[in-house]
Tab-separated table of C-alpha atoms in Angstrom:
chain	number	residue	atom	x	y	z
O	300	UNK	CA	191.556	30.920	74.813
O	301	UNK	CA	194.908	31.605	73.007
O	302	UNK	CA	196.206	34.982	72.951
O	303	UNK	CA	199.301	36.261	70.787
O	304	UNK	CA	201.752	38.906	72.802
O	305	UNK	CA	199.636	42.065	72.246
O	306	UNK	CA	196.203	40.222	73.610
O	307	UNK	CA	194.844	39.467	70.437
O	308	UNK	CA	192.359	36.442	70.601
O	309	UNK	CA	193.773	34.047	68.034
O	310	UNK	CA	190.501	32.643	67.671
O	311	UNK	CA	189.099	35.700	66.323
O	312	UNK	CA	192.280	36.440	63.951
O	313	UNK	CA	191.451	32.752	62.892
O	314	UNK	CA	188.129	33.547	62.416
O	315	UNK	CA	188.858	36.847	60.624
O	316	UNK	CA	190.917	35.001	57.679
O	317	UNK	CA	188.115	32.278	57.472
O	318	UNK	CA	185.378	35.221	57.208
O	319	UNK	CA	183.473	34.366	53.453
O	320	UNK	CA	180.197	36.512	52.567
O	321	UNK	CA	178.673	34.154	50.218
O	322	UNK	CA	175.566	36.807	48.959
O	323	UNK	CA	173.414	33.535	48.671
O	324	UNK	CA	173.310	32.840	52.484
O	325	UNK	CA	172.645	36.814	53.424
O	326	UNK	CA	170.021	38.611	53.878
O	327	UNK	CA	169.799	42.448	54.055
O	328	UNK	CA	167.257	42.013	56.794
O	329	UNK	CA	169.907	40.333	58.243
O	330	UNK	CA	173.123	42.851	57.625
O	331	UNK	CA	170.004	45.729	59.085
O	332	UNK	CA	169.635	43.729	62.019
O	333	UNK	CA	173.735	43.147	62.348
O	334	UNK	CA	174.391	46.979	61.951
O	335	UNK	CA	171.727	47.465	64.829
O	336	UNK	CA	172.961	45.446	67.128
O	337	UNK	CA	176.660	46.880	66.839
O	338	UNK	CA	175.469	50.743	67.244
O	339	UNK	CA	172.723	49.741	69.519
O	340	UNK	CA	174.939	47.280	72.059
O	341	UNK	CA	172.173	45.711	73.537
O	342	UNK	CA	169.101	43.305	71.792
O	343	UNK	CA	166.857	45.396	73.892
O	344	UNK	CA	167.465	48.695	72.068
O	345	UNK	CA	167.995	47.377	68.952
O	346	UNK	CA	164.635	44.995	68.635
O	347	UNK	CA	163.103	48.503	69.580
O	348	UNK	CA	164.627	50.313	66.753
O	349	UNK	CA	163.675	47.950	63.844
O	350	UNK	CA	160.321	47.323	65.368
O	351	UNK	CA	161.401	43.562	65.813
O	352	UNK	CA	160.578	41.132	68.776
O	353	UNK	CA	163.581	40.315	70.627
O	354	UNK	CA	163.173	36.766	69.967
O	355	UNK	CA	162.617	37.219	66.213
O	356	UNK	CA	166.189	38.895	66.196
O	357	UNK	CA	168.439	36.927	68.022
O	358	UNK	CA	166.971	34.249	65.356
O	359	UNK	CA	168.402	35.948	62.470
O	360	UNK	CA	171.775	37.591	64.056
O	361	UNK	CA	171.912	33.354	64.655
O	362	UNK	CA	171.330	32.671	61.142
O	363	UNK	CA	174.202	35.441	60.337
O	364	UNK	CA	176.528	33.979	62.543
O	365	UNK	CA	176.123	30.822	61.393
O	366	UNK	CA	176.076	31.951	57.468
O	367	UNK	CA	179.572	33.423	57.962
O	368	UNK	CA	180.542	30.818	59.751
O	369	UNK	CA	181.936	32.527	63.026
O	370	UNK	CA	180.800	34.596	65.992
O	371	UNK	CA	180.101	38.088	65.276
O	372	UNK	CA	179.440	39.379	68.998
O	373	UNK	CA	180.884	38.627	72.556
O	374	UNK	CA	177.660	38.150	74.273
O	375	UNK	CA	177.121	39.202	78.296
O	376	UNK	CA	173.841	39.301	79.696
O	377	UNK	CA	172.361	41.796	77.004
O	378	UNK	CA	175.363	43.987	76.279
O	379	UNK	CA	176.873	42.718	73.216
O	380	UNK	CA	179.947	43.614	71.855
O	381	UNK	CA	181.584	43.137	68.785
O	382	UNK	CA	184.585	40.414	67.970
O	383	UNK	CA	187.370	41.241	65.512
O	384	UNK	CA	185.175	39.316	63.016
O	385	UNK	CA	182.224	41.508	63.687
O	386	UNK	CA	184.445	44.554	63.595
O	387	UNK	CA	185.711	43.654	60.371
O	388	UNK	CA	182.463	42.875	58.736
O	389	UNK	CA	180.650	46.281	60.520
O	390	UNK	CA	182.527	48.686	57.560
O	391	UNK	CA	181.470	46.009	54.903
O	392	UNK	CA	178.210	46.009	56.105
O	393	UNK	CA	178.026	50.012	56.636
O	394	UNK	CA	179.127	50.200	52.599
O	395	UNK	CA	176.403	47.819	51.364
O	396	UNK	CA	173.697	49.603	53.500
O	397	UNK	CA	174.554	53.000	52.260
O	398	UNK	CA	174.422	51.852	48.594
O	399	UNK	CA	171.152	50.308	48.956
O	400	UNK	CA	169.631	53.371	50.769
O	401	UNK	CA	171.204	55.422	47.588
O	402	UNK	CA	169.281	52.887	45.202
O	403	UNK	CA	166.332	53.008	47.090
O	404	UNK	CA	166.138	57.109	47.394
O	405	UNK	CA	166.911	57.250	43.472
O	406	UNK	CA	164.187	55.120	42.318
O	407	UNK	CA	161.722	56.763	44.770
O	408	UNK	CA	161.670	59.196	42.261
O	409	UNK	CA	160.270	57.618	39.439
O	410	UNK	CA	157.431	56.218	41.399
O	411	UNK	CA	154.225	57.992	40.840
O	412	UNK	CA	154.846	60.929	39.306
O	413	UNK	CA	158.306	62.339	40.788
O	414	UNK	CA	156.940	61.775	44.191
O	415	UNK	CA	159.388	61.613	47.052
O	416	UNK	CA	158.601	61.461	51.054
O	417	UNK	CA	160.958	62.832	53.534
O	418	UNK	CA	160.228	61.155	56.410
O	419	UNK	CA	161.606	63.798	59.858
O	420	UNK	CA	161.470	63.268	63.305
O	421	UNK	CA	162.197	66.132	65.393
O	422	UNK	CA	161.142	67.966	69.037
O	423	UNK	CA	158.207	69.733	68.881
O	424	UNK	CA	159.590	73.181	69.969
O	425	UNK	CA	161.857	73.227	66.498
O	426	UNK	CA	158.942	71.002	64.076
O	427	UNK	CA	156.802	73.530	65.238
O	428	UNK	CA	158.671	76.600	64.956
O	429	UNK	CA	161.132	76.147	61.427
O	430	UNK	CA	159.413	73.667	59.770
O	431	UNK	CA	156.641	75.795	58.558
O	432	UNK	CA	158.358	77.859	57.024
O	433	UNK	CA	160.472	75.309	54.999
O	434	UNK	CA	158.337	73.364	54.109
O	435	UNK	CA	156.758	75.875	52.057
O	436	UNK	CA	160.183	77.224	50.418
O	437	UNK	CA	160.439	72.917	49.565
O	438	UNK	CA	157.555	73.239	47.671
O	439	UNK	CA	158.350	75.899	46.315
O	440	UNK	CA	161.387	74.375	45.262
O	441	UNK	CA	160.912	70.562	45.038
O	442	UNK	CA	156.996	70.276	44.119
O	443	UNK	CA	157.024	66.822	44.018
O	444	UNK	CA	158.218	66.773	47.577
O	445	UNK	CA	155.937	65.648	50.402
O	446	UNK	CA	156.548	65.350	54.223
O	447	UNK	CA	156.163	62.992	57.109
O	448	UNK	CA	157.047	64.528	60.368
O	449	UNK	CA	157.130	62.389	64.000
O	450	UNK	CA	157.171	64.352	67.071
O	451	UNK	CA	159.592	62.373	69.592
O	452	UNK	CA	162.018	62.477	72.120
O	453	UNK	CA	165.602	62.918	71.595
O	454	UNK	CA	166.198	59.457	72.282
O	455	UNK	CA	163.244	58.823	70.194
O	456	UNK	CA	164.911	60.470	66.984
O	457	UNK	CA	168.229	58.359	67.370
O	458	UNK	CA	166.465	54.833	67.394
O	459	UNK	CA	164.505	55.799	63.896
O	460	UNK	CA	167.347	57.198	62.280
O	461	UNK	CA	169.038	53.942	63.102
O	462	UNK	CA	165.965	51.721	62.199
O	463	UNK	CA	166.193	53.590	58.633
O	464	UNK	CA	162.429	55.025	59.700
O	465	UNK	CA	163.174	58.465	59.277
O	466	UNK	CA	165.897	60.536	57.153
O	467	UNK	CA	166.325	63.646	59.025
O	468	UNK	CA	166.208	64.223	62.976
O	469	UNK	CA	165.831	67.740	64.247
O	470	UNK	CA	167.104	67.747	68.159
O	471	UNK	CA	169.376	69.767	70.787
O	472	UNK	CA	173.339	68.192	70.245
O	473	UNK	CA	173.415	68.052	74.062
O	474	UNK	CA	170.685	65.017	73.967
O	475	UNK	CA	173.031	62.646	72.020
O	476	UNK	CA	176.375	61.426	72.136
O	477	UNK	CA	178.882	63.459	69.628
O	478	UNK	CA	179.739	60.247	68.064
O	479	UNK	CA	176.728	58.753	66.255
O	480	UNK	CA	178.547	56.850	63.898
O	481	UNK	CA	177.475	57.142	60.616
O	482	UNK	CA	175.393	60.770	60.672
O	483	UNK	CA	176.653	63.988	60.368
O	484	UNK	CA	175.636	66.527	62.417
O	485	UNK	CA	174.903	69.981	60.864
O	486	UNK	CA	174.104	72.837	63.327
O	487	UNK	CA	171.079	75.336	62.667
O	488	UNK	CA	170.175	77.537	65.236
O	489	UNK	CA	171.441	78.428	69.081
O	490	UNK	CA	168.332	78.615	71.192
O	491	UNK	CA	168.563	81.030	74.138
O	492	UNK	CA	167.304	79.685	77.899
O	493	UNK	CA	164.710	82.496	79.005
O	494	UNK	CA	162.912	83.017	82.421
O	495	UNK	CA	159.331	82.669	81.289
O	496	UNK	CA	157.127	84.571	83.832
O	497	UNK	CA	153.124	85.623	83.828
O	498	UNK	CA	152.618	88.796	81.728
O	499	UNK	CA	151.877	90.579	84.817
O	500	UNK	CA	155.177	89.787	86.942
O	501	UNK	CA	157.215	92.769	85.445
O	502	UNK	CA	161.230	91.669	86.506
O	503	UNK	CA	162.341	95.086	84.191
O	504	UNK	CA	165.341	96.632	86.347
O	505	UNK	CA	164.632	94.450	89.779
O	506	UNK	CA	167.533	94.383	91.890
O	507	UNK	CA	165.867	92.821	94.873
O	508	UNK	CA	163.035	90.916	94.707
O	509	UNK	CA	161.824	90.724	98.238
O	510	UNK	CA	162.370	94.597	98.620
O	511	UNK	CA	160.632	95.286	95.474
O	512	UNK	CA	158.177	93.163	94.433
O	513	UNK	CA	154.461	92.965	95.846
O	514	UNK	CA	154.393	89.929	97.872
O	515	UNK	CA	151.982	88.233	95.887
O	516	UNK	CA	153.991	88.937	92.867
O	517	UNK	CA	156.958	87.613	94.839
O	518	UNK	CA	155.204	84.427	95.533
O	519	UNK	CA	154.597	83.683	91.881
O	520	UNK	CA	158.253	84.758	91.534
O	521	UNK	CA	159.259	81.747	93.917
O	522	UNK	CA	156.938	78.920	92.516
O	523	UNK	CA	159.439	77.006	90.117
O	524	UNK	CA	157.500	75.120	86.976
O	525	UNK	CA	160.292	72.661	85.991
O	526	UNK	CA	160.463	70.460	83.054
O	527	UNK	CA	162.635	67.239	83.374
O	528	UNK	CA	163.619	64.477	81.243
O	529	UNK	CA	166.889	62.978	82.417
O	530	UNK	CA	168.086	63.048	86.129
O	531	UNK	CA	171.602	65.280	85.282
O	532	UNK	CA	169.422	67.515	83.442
O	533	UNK	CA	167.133	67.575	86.418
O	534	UNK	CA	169.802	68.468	88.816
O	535	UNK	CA	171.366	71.119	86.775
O	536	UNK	CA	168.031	72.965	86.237
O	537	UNK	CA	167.713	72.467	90.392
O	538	UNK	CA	170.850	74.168	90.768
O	539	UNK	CA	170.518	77.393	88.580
O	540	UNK	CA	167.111	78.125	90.668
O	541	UNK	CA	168.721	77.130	93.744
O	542	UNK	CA	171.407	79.674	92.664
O	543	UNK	CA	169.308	82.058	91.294
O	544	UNK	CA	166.149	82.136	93.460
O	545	UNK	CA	167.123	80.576	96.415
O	546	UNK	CA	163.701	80.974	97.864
O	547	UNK	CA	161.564	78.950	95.601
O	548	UNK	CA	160.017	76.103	95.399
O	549	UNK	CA	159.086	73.370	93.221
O	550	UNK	CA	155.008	73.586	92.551
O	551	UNK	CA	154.768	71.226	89.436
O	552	UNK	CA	157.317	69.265	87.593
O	553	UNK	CA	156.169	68.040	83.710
O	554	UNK	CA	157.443	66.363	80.760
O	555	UNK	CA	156.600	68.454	78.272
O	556	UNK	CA	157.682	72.020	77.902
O	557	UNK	CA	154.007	72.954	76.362
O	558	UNK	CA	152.504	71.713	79.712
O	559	UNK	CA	155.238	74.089	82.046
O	560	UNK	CA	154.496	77.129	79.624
O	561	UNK	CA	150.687	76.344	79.975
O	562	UNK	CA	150.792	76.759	83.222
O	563	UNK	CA	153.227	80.154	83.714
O	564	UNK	CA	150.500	81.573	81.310
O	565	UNK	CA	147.950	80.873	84.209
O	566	UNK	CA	150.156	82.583	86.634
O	567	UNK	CA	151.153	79.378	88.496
O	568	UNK	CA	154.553	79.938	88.420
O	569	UNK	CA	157.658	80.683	86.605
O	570	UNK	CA	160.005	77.966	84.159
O	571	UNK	CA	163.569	78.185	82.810
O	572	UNK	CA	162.781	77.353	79.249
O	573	UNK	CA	164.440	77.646	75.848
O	574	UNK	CA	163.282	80.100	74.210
O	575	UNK	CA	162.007	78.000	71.047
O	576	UNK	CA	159.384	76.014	72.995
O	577	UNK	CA	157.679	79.563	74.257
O	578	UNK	CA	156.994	80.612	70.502
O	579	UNK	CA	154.282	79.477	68.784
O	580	UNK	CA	155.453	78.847	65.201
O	581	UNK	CA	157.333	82.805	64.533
O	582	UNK	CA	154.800	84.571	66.475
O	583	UNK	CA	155.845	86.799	69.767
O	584	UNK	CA	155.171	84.597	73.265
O	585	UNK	CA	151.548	85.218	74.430
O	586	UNK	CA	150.586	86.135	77.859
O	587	UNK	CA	154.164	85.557	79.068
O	588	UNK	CA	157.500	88.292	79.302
O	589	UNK	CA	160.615	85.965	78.353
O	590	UNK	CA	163.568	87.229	80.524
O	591	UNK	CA	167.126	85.973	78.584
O	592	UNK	CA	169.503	84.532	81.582
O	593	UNK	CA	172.879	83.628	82.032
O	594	UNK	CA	172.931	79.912	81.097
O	595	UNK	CA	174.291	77.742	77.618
O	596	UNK	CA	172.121	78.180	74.497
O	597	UNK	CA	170.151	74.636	73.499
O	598	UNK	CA	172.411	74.214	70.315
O	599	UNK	CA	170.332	72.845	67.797
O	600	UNK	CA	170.950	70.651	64.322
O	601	UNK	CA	170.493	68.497	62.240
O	602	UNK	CA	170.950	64.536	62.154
O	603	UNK	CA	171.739	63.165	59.007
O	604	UNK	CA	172.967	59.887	57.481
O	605	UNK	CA	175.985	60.617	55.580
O	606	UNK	CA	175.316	59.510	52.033
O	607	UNK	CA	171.933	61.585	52.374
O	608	UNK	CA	174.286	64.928	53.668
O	609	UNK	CA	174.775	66.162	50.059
O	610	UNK	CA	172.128	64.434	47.887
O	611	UNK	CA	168.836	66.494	46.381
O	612	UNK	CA	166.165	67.025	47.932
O	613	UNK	CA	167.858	66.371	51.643
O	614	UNK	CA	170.373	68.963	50.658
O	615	UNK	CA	167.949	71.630	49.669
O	616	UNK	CA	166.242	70.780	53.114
O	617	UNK	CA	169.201	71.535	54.958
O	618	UNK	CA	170.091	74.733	52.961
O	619	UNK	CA	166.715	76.233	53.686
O	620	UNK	CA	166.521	75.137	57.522
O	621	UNK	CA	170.414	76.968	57.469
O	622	UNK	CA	168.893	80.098	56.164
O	623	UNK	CA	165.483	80.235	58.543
O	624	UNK	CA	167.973	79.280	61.209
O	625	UNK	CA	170.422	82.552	60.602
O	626	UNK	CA	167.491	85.281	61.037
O	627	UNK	CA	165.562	83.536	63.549
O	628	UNK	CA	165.424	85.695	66.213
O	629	UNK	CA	162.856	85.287	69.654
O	630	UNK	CA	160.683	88.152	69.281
O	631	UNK	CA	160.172	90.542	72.493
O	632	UNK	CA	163.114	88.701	74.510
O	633	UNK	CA	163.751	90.793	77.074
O	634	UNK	CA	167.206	91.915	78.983
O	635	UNK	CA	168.317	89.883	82.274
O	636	UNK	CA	167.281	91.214	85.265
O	637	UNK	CA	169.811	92.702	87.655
O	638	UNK	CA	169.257	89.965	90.337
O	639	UNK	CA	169.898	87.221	87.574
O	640	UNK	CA	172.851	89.138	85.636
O	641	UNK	CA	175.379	86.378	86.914
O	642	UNK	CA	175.859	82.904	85.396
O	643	UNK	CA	174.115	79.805	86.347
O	644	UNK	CA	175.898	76.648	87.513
O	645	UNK	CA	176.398	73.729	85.132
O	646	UNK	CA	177.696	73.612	81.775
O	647	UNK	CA	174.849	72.933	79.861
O	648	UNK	CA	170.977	72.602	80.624
């Protein structure tokens, strides 16, 4: 294919100047499923975050294609990338999405009585823990204001802000990629990694374990409870317990931080946790002593779409979860132990 002296494709420049939106031929179903693809770069991800067979959107990205009358992605196996055409049209695209989301969350108002749903997906450690509270200072403030809140995985939380299913995600920054285009990021609270032991396994001024520990205390002390959800993850958390207790071992590895601190409240073991998903809602850790360590805070914020960052109520929402956020504080966090008072490996866990 023809290329000018800097690489361009001269079929796409071609393509570019031809490039007509007639609104007759488009759909917005259509743009949705366009503005998918090209933050999602495979079919496979983005069929999963509108809820769409994969079939039943390759038919209408076709039906784009063919409205505008040129190719919109380079396709290779499933990755799909965009051509210049498709990088022109993705801005276009962006501009008429936002202004029909801002149409659509104004007249939500006037339906039934002032009634308005935010619709938030978040991890359970910070739905469980801040939302409480907010949600009764929104009603407080916004009466007419009702919630839907998803539990999900990080990964989770991207694909239904995406899919336009949710309006607000509530997640650790370390999960996602700094640059999800078209959300702003707004940070709330820095949640400490703690060493959450059995309520009997006092660690208060222990230099050396195996010198002064009871051995079956010490045993408990060297039965790791890990929680893992992506393989670098996995490896860091290996490291700062091979660092810090070289001795133990793994006894039970889970996917869900509720399930680890279940079982350190039995006395199986011990689990590097953030300190967040220990609490129940802003009540002290039961049947557990939370030991801070030497590791990176869980930074955690908000996701929001950018034409929602400074509009009523999603503003208020943020202001509130900003104020809970400054005072929250783990209650009965105790100080590092002298045989962990050195920093853990890894930049981030």
């Amino acid at each position: 294919m023809a290329r000018d002296n800097k690489g361009t494709d001269l079929g796409d420049t071609r393509a570019v100047g031809r490039l007509q939106l007639k609104a007759s031929d488009l759909t917005l179903h259509q743009l949705r499923i366009f503005w998918a693809v090209a933050h999602s770069e495979t079919l496979t991800r983005a069929a999963k975050q509108l809820g769409l067979a994969q079939p039943s959107l390759s038919q209408q990205l076709g039906k784009l294609e063919a409205n505008v009358g040129t190719l919109l992605f380079h396709r290779r196996s499933n990755e799909m990338e965009l051509t210049e055409a498709g990088h022109f049209l993705l801005p276009k695209v962006e501009q008429v999405l936002r202004n029909i989301a801002d149409v659509e969350d104004g007249l939500a108002q006037f339906s039934g009585g002032d009634r308005l749903t935010l619709r938030i997906a978040g991890i359970n450690s910070v739905l469980r823990v801040l939302m409480p509270e907010a949600i009764t200072l929104m009603q407080e403030r916004y009466p007419g204001v009702d919630f839907d809140l998803q539990e999900s995985a990080p990964a989770e939380i991207l694909d239904m802000l995406y899919g336009r299913r949710v309006n607000l995600g509530l997640l650790a920054t370390n999960s996602v990629a700094q640059s999800s285009v078209g959300f702003v990021q707004i940070p709330l609270v820095e949640d400490p990694y703690v060493l959450a032991v059995p309520e009997d396994l006092i660690l208060d001024g222990v230099v050396d374990p195996e010198k002064e520990l009871p051995p079956e205390q010490l045993a408990v002390l060297n039965r790791s409870i890990q929680f893992i959800f992506a393989s670098q993850q996995a490896q860091r958390v290996g490291e700062w317990y091979d660092s810090m207790l070289p001795q133990n071992r793994i006894i039970a590895k889970c996917r869900s931080y509720d399930t680890a601190i279940g079982l350190v409240r039995a006395g199986a073991g011990v689990c590097l946790a953030p300190g967040l998903t220990t609490l129940q809602q802003h009540d002290r850790a039961e049947n557990l002593r939370l030991y801070r360590v030497y590791a990176p805070a869980r930074k955690i914020a908000a996701l929001i779409p950018s034409q929602y960052r400074h509009a009523e109520p999603y503003k208020g929402l943020i202001e509130i979860l900003q104020t809970i956020s400054r005072r929250h504080t783990i209650p009965g966090l105790l100080e590092t132990p002298p045989f962990l008072a050195k920093e853990g490996p890894g930049a981030s866990l």
